Every structure is written in C-alpha cells, then in structure tokens.
Short mmCIF file of C-alpha atoms in Angstrom, two decimals:
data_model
loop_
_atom_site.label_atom_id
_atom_site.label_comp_id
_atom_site.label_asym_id
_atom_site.label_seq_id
_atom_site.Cartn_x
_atom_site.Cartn_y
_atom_site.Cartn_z
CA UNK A 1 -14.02 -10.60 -3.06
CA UNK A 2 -12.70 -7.24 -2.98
CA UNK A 3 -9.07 -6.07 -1.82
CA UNK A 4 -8.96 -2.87 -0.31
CA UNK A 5 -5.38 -0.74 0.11
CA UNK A 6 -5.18 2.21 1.95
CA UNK A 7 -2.15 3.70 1.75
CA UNK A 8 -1.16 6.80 3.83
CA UNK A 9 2.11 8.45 4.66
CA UNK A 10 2.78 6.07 8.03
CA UNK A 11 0.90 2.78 7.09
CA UNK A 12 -0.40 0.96 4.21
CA UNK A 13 -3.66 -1.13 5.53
CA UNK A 14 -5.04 -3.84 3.27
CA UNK A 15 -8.34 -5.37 3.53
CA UNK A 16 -10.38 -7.94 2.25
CA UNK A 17 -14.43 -7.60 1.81
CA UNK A 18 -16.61 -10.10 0.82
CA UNK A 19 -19.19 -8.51 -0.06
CA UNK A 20 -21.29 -8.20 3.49
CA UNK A 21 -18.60 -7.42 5.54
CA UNK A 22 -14.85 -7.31 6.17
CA UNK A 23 -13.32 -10.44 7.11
CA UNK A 24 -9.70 -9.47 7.99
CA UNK A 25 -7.26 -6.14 8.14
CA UNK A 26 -3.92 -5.82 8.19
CA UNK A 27 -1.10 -3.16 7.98
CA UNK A 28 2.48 -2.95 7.08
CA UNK A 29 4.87 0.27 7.18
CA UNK A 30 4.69 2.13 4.13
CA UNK A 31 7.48 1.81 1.95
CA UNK A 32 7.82 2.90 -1.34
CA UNK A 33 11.17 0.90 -2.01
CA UNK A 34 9.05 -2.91 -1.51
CA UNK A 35 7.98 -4.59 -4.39
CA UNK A 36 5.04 -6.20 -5.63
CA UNK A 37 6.95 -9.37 -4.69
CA UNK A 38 7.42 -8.36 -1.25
CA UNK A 39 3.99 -7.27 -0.24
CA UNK A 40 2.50 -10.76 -1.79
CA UNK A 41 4.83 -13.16 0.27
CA UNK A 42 3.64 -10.91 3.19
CA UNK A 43 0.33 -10.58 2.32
CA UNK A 44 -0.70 -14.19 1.10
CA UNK A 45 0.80 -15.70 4.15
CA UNK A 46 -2.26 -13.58 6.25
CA UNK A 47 -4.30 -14.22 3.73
CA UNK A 48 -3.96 -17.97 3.91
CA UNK A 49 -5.04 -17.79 7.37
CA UNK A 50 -8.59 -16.96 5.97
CA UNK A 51 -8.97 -18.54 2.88
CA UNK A 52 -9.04 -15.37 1.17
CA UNK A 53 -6.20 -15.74 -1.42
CA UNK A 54 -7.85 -17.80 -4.24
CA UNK A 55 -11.34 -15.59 -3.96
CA UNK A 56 -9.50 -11.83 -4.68
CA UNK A 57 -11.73 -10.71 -7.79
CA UNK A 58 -11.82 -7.06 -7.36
CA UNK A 59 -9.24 -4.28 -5.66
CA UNK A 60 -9.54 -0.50 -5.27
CA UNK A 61 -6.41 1.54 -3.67
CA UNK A 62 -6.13 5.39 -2.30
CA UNK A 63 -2.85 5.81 -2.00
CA UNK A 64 -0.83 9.54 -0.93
CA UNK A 65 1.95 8.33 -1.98
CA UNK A 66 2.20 7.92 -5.58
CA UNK A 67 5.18 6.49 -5.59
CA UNK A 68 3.95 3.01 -4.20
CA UNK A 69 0.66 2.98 -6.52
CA UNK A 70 3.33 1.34 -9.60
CA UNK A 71 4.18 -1.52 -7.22
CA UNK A 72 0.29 -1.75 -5.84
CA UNK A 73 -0.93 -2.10 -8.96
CA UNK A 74 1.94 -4.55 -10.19
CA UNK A 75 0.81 -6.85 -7.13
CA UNK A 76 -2.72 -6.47 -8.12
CA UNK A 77 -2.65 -7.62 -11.70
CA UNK A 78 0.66 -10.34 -11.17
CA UNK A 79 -1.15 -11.95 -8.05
CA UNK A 80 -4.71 -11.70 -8.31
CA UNK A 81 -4.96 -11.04 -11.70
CA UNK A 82 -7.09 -7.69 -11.55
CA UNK A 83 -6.72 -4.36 -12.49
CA UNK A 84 -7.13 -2.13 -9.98
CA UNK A 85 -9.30 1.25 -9.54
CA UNK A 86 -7.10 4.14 -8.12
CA UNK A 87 -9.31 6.81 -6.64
CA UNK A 88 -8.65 10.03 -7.79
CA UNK A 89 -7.56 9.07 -10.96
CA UNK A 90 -9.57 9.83 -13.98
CA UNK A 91 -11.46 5.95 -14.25
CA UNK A 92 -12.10 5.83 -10.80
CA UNK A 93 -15.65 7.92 -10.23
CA UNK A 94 -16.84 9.48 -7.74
CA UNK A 95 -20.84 9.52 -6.29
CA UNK A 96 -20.59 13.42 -5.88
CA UNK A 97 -17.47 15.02 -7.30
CA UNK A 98 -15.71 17.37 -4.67
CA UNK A 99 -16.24 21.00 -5.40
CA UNK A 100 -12.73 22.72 -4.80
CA UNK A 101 -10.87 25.39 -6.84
CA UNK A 102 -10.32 24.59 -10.66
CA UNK A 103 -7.16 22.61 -11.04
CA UNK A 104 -6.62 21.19 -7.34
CA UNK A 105 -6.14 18.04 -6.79
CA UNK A 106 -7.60 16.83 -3.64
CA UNK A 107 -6.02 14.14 -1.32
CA UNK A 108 -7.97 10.47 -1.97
CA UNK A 109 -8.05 9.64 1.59
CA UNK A 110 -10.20 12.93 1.83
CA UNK A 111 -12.55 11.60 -0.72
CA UNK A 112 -12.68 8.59 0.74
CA UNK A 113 -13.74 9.48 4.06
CA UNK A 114 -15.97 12.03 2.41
CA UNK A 115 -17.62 8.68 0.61
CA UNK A 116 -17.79 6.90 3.49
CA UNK A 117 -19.04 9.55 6.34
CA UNK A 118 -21.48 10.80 4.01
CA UNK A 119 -23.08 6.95 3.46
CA UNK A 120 -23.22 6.29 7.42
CA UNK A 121 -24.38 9.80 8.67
CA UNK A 122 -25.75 12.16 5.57
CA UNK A 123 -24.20 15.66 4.63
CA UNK A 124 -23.08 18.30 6.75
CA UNK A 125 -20.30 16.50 8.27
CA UNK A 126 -16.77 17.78 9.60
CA UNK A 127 -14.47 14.52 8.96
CA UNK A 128 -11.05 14.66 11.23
CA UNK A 129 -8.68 12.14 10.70
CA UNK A 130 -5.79 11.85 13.04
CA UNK A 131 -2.91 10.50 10.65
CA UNK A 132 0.43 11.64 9.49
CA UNK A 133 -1.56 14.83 9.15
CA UNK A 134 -4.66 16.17 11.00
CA UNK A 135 -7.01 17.05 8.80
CA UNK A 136 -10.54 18.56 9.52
CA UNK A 137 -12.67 17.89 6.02
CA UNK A 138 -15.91 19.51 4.96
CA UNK A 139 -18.69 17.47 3.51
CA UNK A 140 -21.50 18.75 1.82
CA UNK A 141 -24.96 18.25 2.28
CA UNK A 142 -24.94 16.14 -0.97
CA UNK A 143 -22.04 14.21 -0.09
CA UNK A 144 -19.66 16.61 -1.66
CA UNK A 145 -16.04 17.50 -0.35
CA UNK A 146 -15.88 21.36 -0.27
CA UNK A 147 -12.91 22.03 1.21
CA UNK A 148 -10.86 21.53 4.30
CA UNK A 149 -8.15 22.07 6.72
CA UNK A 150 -4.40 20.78 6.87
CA UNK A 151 -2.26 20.63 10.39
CA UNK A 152 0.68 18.81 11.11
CA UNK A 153 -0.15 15.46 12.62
CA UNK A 154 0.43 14.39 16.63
CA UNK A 155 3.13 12.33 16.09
CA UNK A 156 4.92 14.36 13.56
CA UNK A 157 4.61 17.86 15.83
CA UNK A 158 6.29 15.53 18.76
CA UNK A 159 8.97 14.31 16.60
CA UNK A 160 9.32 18.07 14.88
CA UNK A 161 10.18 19.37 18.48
CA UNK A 162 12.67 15.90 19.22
CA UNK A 163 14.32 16.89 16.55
CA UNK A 164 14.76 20.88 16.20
CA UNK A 165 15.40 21.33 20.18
CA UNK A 166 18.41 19.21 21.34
CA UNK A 167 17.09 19.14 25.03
CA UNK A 168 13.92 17.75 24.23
CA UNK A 169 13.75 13.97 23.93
CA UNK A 170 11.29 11.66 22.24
CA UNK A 171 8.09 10.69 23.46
CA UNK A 172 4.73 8.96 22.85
CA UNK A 173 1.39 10.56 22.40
CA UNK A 174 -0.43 9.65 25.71
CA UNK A 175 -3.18 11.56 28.27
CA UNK A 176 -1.17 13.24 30.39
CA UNK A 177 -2.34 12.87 34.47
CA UNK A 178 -2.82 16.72 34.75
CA UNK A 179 -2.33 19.85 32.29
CA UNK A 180 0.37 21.60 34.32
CA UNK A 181 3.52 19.22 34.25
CA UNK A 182 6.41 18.85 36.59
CA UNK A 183 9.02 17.61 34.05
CA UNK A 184 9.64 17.77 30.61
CA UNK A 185 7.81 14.99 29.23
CA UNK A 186 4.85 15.96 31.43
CA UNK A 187 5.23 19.17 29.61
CA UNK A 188 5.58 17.96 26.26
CA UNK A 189 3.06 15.84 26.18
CA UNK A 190 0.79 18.63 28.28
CA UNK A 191 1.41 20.87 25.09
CA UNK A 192 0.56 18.15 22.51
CA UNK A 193 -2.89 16.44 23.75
CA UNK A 194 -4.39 19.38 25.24
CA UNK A 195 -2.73 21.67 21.91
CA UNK A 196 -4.47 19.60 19.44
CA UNK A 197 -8.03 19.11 21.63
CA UNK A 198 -7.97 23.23 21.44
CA UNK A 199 -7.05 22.61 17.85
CA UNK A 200 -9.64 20.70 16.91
CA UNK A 201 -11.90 22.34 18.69
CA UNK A 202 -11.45 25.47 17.60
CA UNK A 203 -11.41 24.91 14.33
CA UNK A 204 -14.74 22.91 14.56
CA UNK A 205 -16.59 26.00 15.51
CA UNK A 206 -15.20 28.24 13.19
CA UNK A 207 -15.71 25.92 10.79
CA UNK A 208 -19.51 25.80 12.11
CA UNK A 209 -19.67 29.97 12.09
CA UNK A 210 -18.74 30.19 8.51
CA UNK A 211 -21.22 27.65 7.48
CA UNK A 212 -23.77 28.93 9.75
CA UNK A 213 -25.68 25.17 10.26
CA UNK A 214 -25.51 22.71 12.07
CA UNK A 215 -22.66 20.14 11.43
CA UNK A 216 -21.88 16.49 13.05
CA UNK A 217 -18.41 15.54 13.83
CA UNK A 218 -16.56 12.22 12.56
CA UNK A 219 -13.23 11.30 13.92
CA UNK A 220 -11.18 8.86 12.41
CA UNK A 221 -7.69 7.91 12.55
CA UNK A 222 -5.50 5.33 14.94
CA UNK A 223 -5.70 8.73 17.77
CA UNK A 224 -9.66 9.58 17.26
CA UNK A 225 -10.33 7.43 20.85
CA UNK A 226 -7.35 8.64 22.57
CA UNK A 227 -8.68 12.31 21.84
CA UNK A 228 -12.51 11.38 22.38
CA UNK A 229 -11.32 10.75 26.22
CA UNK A 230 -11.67 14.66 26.90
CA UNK A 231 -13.94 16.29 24.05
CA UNK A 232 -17.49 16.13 23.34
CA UNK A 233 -17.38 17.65 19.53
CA UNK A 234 -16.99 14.28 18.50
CA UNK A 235 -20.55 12.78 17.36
CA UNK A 236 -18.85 9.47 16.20
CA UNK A 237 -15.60 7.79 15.99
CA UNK A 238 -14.71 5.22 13.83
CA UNK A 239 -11.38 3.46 13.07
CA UNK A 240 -12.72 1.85 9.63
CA UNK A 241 -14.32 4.51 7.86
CA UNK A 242 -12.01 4.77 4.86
CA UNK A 243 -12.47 1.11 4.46
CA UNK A 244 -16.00 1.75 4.33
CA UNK A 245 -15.60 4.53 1.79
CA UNK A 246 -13.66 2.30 -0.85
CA UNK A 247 -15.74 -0.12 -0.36
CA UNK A 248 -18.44 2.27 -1.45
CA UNK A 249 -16.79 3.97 -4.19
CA UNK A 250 -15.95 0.12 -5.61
CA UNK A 251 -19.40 -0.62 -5.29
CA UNK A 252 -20.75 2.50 -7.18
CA UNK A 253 -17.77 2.25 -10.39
CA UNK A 254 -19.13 -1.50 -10.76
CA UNK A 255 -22.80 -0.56 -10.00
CA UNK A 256 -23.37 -1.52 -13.69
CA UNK A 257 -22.36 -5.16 -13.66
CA UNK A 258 -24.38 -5.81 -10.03
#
C-alpha cells in the first residue's frame, strides 16, 4: 500500500491507497516543530482503525514546507520502513517536466495537480486551488505545467485585513445573503466572496485570451464548492485531486517494477 502526504502551508493530509482506490484520509495542522514520533502515535492510531498500518510498502510526499520533509521522511523510513519519493526533488520524475524559466523552481503541489488534472481531463486545463494561496495553474496540452498565477488565499486576505485595520474583526469565509451589506461583517465578507469570484474569473479569461483556445477549468481546494455556488467557469471540482496526482506520479517512478 501506498502512503500519500500532502503537505501545504495550513494542513498536512495523509492518505493511504491500496492500489484501486483510497481507503481513508486524514489531516492534521501543519507543524514543522512535530516529530516523526508525534505524527506516528497520531497517525497509527487512525490507521489501526483500517488495518492499514502493517501493509504501508510505498510513500510519496509534496510538501511546501521544507522544513517538515526531514521529519516526513524520518517517519517514513523509522515506521514503515520505506524511503520516500519527494516530488520535486531530483529522484522523483515527472511524466512531462514543467516548462518554466531556467532555474525556477516550481511549487510541488502545482505539479501535482498538474499530474493529476491532466490524467482525469487531458491538456489545456486552468487548475485553481483554493489553499493558503489561490493559485490559477496552466497545463499544457501534453500535460505540461507552463506557468501560472499566485494570489493571496481567502482566508489569509480576511485575516490580512483583521489584523492591519483595528476596527475590523475576524470572520469566516461564508456566501454572504446579498452583495451590498448593512454591517461590517456583511461587508467584509461582501468584499471577499464576490472579490475572489471576479478574481478568478477574470483571470480565467485573460488567461484564455493569451492562449487563444479553448481551456477547461478545475477547482480544487477545501473552498472550490463554496465558490462553485455562484460561477459557471468551473468545468469540475474536485477535493482529491492532488491525491490523485501522487498517486500517479508514484505509479509512473515505479512503472518499472509493475
């Protein structure tokens, strides 16, 4: 069976496939300060609720925060006695490598979803993925990443005005009842859905002008569905596509001993 870690700036999700199909996911907040110790007691405890423990064979991580790949990779060759792939570093391969400016290093959640939208729907694909960051990705009609876009994410522009206006207060990302509010967090919330709709929106069909074809839209992220309420740009939204992806890019490094 195969371990899959995603780690991203918010959450670290860890998943186990067995080879047809995923048979549990769970998260934890990311923390780059736990050790390998700490994420096993928390881990095998889930993973004794499905069997899964003894069966671990395989594990791939994409990780943007490097400093938590040591400790990752400590858990996955102390506990399940595996080394782990790491995508974006040099053993980990790619099916198409991304075609970006000499010397940049691209994000590996990017390539994963790149992997992973390009396997379900083809090329010509604008990925967004609502996390820590919005990001709007551009994938190839080979299944290359070509480039992308970089916002701040939902949650972090709400918290960016809690924090640098003292008479705004904290609030949740939700639909707000109309788009003209009557009190502050009416407002606030006003300015953040309907912003980032008219962000990604906007960006989608610029993105679509300078490409000048025809492009399908993948939303990912824990937000995707909240945003899918009041846009049609989205062709398909799916909350497990970078699963999918390392999954895939797993399969295709150990293509050789299937």
């Amino acid at each position: 069976m195969l371990l899959a870690i995603d780690c991203g700036n918010t959450n670290t999700v860890f998943s186990i496939w067995d080879g047809m199909r995923f048979l549990a996911t769970w998260r934890i907040a990311t923390d780059h300060k736990r050790t390998a110790d700490e994420y096993f007691v928390w881990l095998s405890s889930l993973m004794n609720l499905t069997g899964t423990q003894a069966h671990i064979t395989k594990a791939i991580i994409s990780s943007t925060v490097p400093r938590v790949v040591f400790n990752l990779r400590v858990l996955c060759n102390r506990y399940f006695d595996c080394r782990p792939l790491v995508v974006g570093k040099p053993e980990c391969a790619l099916p198409v490598a991304p075609r970006v400016d000499q010397g940049v290093t691209v994000g590996p959640d990017r390539l994963v979803n790149t992997v992973g939208a390009h396997d379900r729907h083809g090329g010509d694909l604008i990925v967004v993925d609502f996390g820590t960051a919005t990001t709007l990705d551009v994938v190839d009609h080979d299944g290359a990443y070509v480039g992308g876009v970089i916002a701040p994410g939902v949650n972090l522009s709400l918290e960016a005005l809690h924090m640098a206006a003292a008479a705004l207060p904290h609030v949740d990302v939700s639909r707000p009842a109309q788009v003209v509010g009557t009190n502050t967090i009416a407002c606030m919330q006003s300015g953040v859905y309907w912003g980032y709709i008219g962000l990604v929106e906007g960006i989608i069909a610029r993105i679509r002008a300078e490409r000048d074809r025809p492009m399908k839209v993948i939303a990912t992220g824990g937000l995707a569905p909240l945003f899918q309420q009041d846009t049609t740009v989205f062709d398909s939204v799916e909350d497990d596509l970078t699963m999918h992806g390392l999954m895939l890019i797993d399969r295709y490094n150990h293509k050789d001993a299937t």
